[in-house]
Short mmCIF file of C-alpha atoms in Angstrom, two decimals:
data_model
loop_
_atom_site.label_atom_id
_atom_site.label_comp_id
_atom_site.label_asym_id
_atom_site.label_seq_id
_atom_site.Cartn_x
_atom_site.Cartn_y
_atom_site.Cartn_z
CA MET A 91 0.76 14.76 -53.67
CA THR A 92 4.27 16.24 -53.93
CA ALA A 93 4.17 16.04 -57.72
CA LEU A 94 0.75 17.70 -57.79
CA LEU A 95 1.99 20.50 -55.51
CA ARG A 96 4.98 21.10 -57.78
CA TYR A 97 2.71 21.09 -60.82
CA HIS A 98 0.27 23.62 -59.41
CA SER A 99 3.11 25.79 -58.10
CA ALA A 100 4.73 25.78 -61.54
CA LEU A 101 1.45 26.81 -63.15
CA PHE A 102 0.95 29.51 -60.53
CA PHE A 103 4.34 31.14 -61.04
CA ARG A 104 4.65 30.67 -64.80
CA SER A 105 1.30 32.33 -65.38
CA GLN A 106 2.51 35.41 -63.43
CA ARG A 107 -1.00 35.71 -62.00
CA TRP A 108 0.63 35.66 -58.56
CA LEU A 109 1.99 39.16 -59.17
CA ALA A 110 -1.33 40.92 -58.57
CA PRO A 111 -2.05 39.48 -55.09
CA LEU A 112 1.60 39.81 -54.08
CA LEU A 113 1.73 43.46 -55.15
CA LEU A 114 -1.53 44.10 -53.32
CA TYR A 115 -0.09 42.61 -50.16
CA ALA A 116 3.17 44.53 -50.49
CA ALA A 117 1.27 47.79 -51.05
CA VAL A 118 -0.98 47.31 -48.01
CA VAL A 119 1.97 46.47 -45.77
CA ALA A 120 4.03 49.35 -47.13
CA VAL A 121 1.22 51.87 -46.56
CA GLY A 122 -0.08 50.51 -43.28
CA VAL A 123 3.21 49.72 -41.54
CA ARG A 124 6.00 52.17 -40.85
CA PRO A 125 9.39 51.48 -39.26
CA GLY A 126 9.28 52.42 -35.62
CA ASP A 127 5.55 51.77 -35.14
CA PRO A 128 4.56 49.46 -32.26
CA VAL A 129 5.36 46.00 -33.52
CA ALA A 130 2.18 44.28 -32.29
CA GLY A 131 -0.18 46.57 -34.21
CA SER A 132 2.02 46.42 -37.30
CA LEU A 133 1.98 42.64 -37.22
CA GLY A 134 -1.81 42.74 -36.95
CA ILE A 135 -2.04 44.84 -40.10
CA ALA A 136 0.34 42.54 -41.98
CA ALA A 137 -1.68 39.50 -40.92
CA ALA A 138 -5.08 41.03 -41.76
CA ALA A 139 -3.96 41.97 -45.27
CA LEU A 140 -3.23 38.30 -45.93
CA VAL A 141 -6.90 37.25 -45.79
CA PRO A 142 -8.00 38.62 -49.21
CA VAL A 143 -4.59 37.87 -50.71
CA SER A 144 -4.74 34.21 -49.71
CA ALA A 145 -8.35 33.95 -50.89
CA TRP A 146 -7.35 35.44 -54.23
CA ALA A 147 -4.38 33.10 -54.61
CA VAL A 148 -6.53 30.05 -53.87
CA ARG A 149 -9.05 31.14 -56.47
CA ILE A 150 -6.23 31.55 -59.00
CA CYS A 151 -4.92 28.04 -58.33
CA LEU A 152 -8.39 26.51 -58.58
CA THR A 153 -9.17 28.18 -61.90
CA GLN A 154 -5.79 28.35 -63.66
CA GLU A 155 -6.10 25.03 -65.49
CA PRO A 156 -8.20 24.71 -68.65
CA ALA A 157 -10.94 22.12 -68.38
CA ALA A 158 -9.07 19.63 -70.57
CA ALA A 159 -5.87 19.93 -68.53
CA ARG A 160 -7.85 19.61 -65.31
CA ALA A 161 -9.38 16.37 -66.57
CA VAL A 162 -5.92 14.97 -67.36
CA THR A 163 -4.60 15.97 -63.92
CA ALA A 164 -7.64 14.38 -62.24
CA ALA A 165 -7.13 11.17 -64.20
CA ALA A 166 -3.46 11.02 -63.28
CA GLY A 167 -3.64 11.94 -59.60
CA GLY A 168 -7.28 11.67 -58.64
CA ARG A 169 -9.81 14.48 -58.76
CA THR A 170 -9.92 15.02 -55.01
CA ARG A 171 -6.13 14.97 -54.59
CA ALA A 172 -5.66 17.36 -57.50
CA HIS A 173 -8.21 19.75 -55.99
CA LEU A 174 -6.59 19.60 -52.56
CA ALA A 175 -3.16 20.22 -54.09
CA ALA A 176 -4.49 23.38 -55.74
CA LEU A 177 -5.90 24.51 -52.39
CA LEU A 178 -2.62 23.86 -50.59
CA THR A 179 -0.65 25.68 -53.26
CA GLY A 180 -2.93 28.71 -53.19
CA ALA A 181 -2.86 29.02 -49.40
CA GLY A 182 0.74 27.97 -48.84
CA TRP A 183 2.59 30.58 -50.88
CA PRO A 184 0.76 33.57 -49.34
CA VAL A 185 1.51 32.23 -45.86
CA LEU A 186 5.20 32.10 -46.78
CA ALA A 187 5.01 35.68 -48.06
CA GLY A 188 3.30 36.66 -44.81
CA ALA A 189 6.07 34.98 -42.81
CA ALA A 190 8.65 37.06 -44.68
CA ALA A 191 6.63 40.20 -43.90
CA VAL A 192 6.49 39.21 -40.23
CA GLY A 193 10.27 38.99 -40.14
CA ALA A 194 10.66 42.41 -41.72
CA VAL A 195 8.04 44.05 -39.50
CA THR A 196 9.53 42.51 -36.36
CA ALA A 197 12.99 43.72 -37.31
CA THR A 198 11.92 47.32 -37.98
CA GLY A 199 9.09 47.80 -35.45
CA ASP A 200 9.19 49.20 -31.95
CA ARG A 201 9.63 46.19 -29.65
CA ALA A 202 9.61 48.15 -26.38
CA ALA A 203 6.39 46.51 -25.20
CA ILE A 204 7.12 43.01 -26.49
CA GLY A 205 10.35 41.15 -27.10
CA GLY A 206 11.51 40.16 -30.55
CA PRO A 207 11.02 36.37 -30.19
CA ALA A 208 7.54 36.81 -28.69
CA ALA A 209 6.59 39.25 -31.45
CA LEU A 210 7.89 36.90 -34.11
CA LEU A 211 5.95 33.94 -32.70
CA ALA A 212 2.72 35.94 -32.37
CA GLY A 213 3.11 37.33 -35.88
CA LEU A 214 3.73 33.92 -37.44
CA LEU A 215 0.71 32.41 -35.67
CA ALA A 216 -1.52 35.32 -36.71
CA THR A 217 -0.24 35.15 -40.27
CA THR A 218 -0.97 31.43 -40.44
CA ALA A 219 -4.44 31.97 -39.00
CA CYS A 220 -5.26 34.71 -41.51
CA GLY A 221 -3.72 32.88 -44.45
CA LEU A 222 -5.66 29.69 -43.78
CA THR A 223 -8.89 31.59 -43.13
CA GLY A 224 -8.44 33.43 -46.40
CA GLY A 225 -7.73 30.13 -48.12
CA ALA A 226 -11.03 28.76 -46.82
CA VAL A 227 -12.82 31.83 -48.20
CA GLY A 228 -11.14 31.33 -51.57
CA ALA A 229 -12.16 27.67 -51.65
CA LEU A 230 -15.81 28.53 -51.02
CA ALA A 231 -15.74 31.37 -53.57
CA SER A 232 -14.40 29.20 -56.42
CA ARG A 233 -15.33 26.08 -58.29
CA PRO A 234 -17.19 23.86 -57.75
CA PHE A 235 -19.32 26.12 -55.54
CA VAL A 236 -19.25 29.35 -57.58
CA ALA A 237 -18.48 28.99 -61.26
CA ALA A 238 -19.28 32.45 -62.67
CA PRO A 239 -16.20 34.72 -62.42
CA GLY A 240 -18.17 37.82 -61.47
CA TRP A 241 -20.06 36.14 -58.65
CA SER A 242 -16.88 34.39 -57.54
CA VAL A 243 -15.05 37.69 -57.08
CA ALA A 244 -18.03 39.19 -55.26
CA VAL A 245 -18.24 36.23 -52.87
CA LEU A 246 -14.46 36.36 -52.35
CA LEU A 247 -14.49 40.05 -51.40
CA LEU A 248 -17.53 39.72 -49.14
CA GLY A 249 -16.17 36.57 -47.52
CA SER A 250 -12.80 38.22 -46.85
CA LEU A 251 -14.51 41.18 -45.22
CA LEU A 252 -16.70 38.94 -43.06
CA ALA A 253 -13.66 36.89 -42.05
CA LEU A 254 -12.08 40.04 -40.63
CA VAL A 255 -15.11 41.43 -38.78
CA THR A 256 -17.22 38.43 -37.73
CA THR A 257 -17.02 37.37 -34.11
CA GLY A 258 -15.64 33.86 -33.88
CA SER A 259 -13.55 34.13 -37.04
CA PRO A 260 -9.98 32.89 -36.44
CA ALA A 261 -8.63 35.78 -38.52
CA LYS A 262 -10.53 38.38 -36.48
CA HIS A 263 -9.40 36.81 -33.23
CA ALA A 264 -5.75 36.75 -34.31
CA VAL A 265 -5.73 40.31 -35.64
CA THR A 266 -7.58 41.70 -32.61
CA ALA A 267 -5.11 40.02 -30.26
CA LEU A 268 -2.30 41.96 -31.92
CA VAL A 269 -3.87 45.29 -32.85
CA ALA A 270 -5.57 45.75 -29.48
CA ALA A 271 -2.53 44.61 -27.51
CA ASP A 272 -1.55 46.90 -24.65
CA GLY A 273 1.89 45.95 -23.49
CA GLY A 274 2.65 42.27 -23.81
CA VAL A 275 0.64 40.10 -26.18
CA LEU A 276 -0.22 36.42 -25.90
CA PRO A 277 0.49 34.37 -29.03
CA PRO A 278 -2.85 33.59 -30.75
CA TRP A 279 -2.59 29.82 -30.46
CA ALA A 280 -6.38 29.34 -30.32
CA ALA A 281 -6.92 31.40 -33.46
CA CYS A 282 -4.28 29.42 -35.33
CA ALA A 283 -5.77 26.10 -34.22
CA GLY A 284 -9.24 27.29 -35.22
CA ALA A 285 -7.96 28.33 -38.64
CA VAL A 286 -6.31 24.94 -39.16
CA LEU A 287 -9.60 23.22 -38.29
CA LEU A 288 -11.59 25.57 -40.54
CA ALA A 289 -9.20 25.05 -43.45
CA ALA A 290 -9.26 21.26 -43.01
CA VAL A 291 -13.06 21.10 -42.96
CA THR A 292 -13.37 23.44 -45.93
CA ALA A 293 -10.77 21.48 -47.91
CA ALA A 294 -12.57 18.20 -47.21
CA VAL A 295 -15.96 19.60 -48.24
CA SER A 296 -14.52 21.31 -51.30
CA GLY A 297 -12.60 18.21 -52.39
CA ARG A 298 -15.67 15.99 -52.11
CA ALA A 299 -17.79 18.50 -53.98
CA ALA A 300 -15.23 18.71 -56.75
CA ALA A 301 -15.15 14.92 -57.07
CA ARG A 302 -18.96 14.68 -57.29
CA LEU A 303 -19.93 17.77 -59.26
CA GLU A 304 -17.18 18.06 -61.84
#
């Protein structure tokens, strides 16, 4: 699996297709977060912006290989393992970018209502929840479920929106816990656990579908 992760990461960065989602994330954080703003709300914005970015990155990783190269990778490492490695690559790098944003927001935000360590923990948990939820959206909006590029993008955008507004969504729960915080904020452990479960189920279903349908 390590070799497959390195392979997909190399494809992801060499193609420079990562620039668009990263620039989108940086722009949203730069516009929505200002130094001196209450840190909890700023962390909520930074986490929410990660949902479409992670979905986009997952879609990139699932579609970046030509069909012939994908067949070779599947033969070498197994179709299911290769698919799961692409999912992990697409969701993992945005979560790392989100963690860096959490550090910057925590350092520059107003921490009068919540201490730095508590803010950092809550931000990292919310970022993980949103990144994994977005990754699940990206998996469902890409092959083998949605092959046409136009429909794939439409499903990705709609799914990202629903992930942020639907009751019961781990991303919505995590963002609401931060944005609506009045005074101290409890770390969104439940939202993070729910996102891990959602991502695991989606990855299993997507991997099996890829092995059977492709």
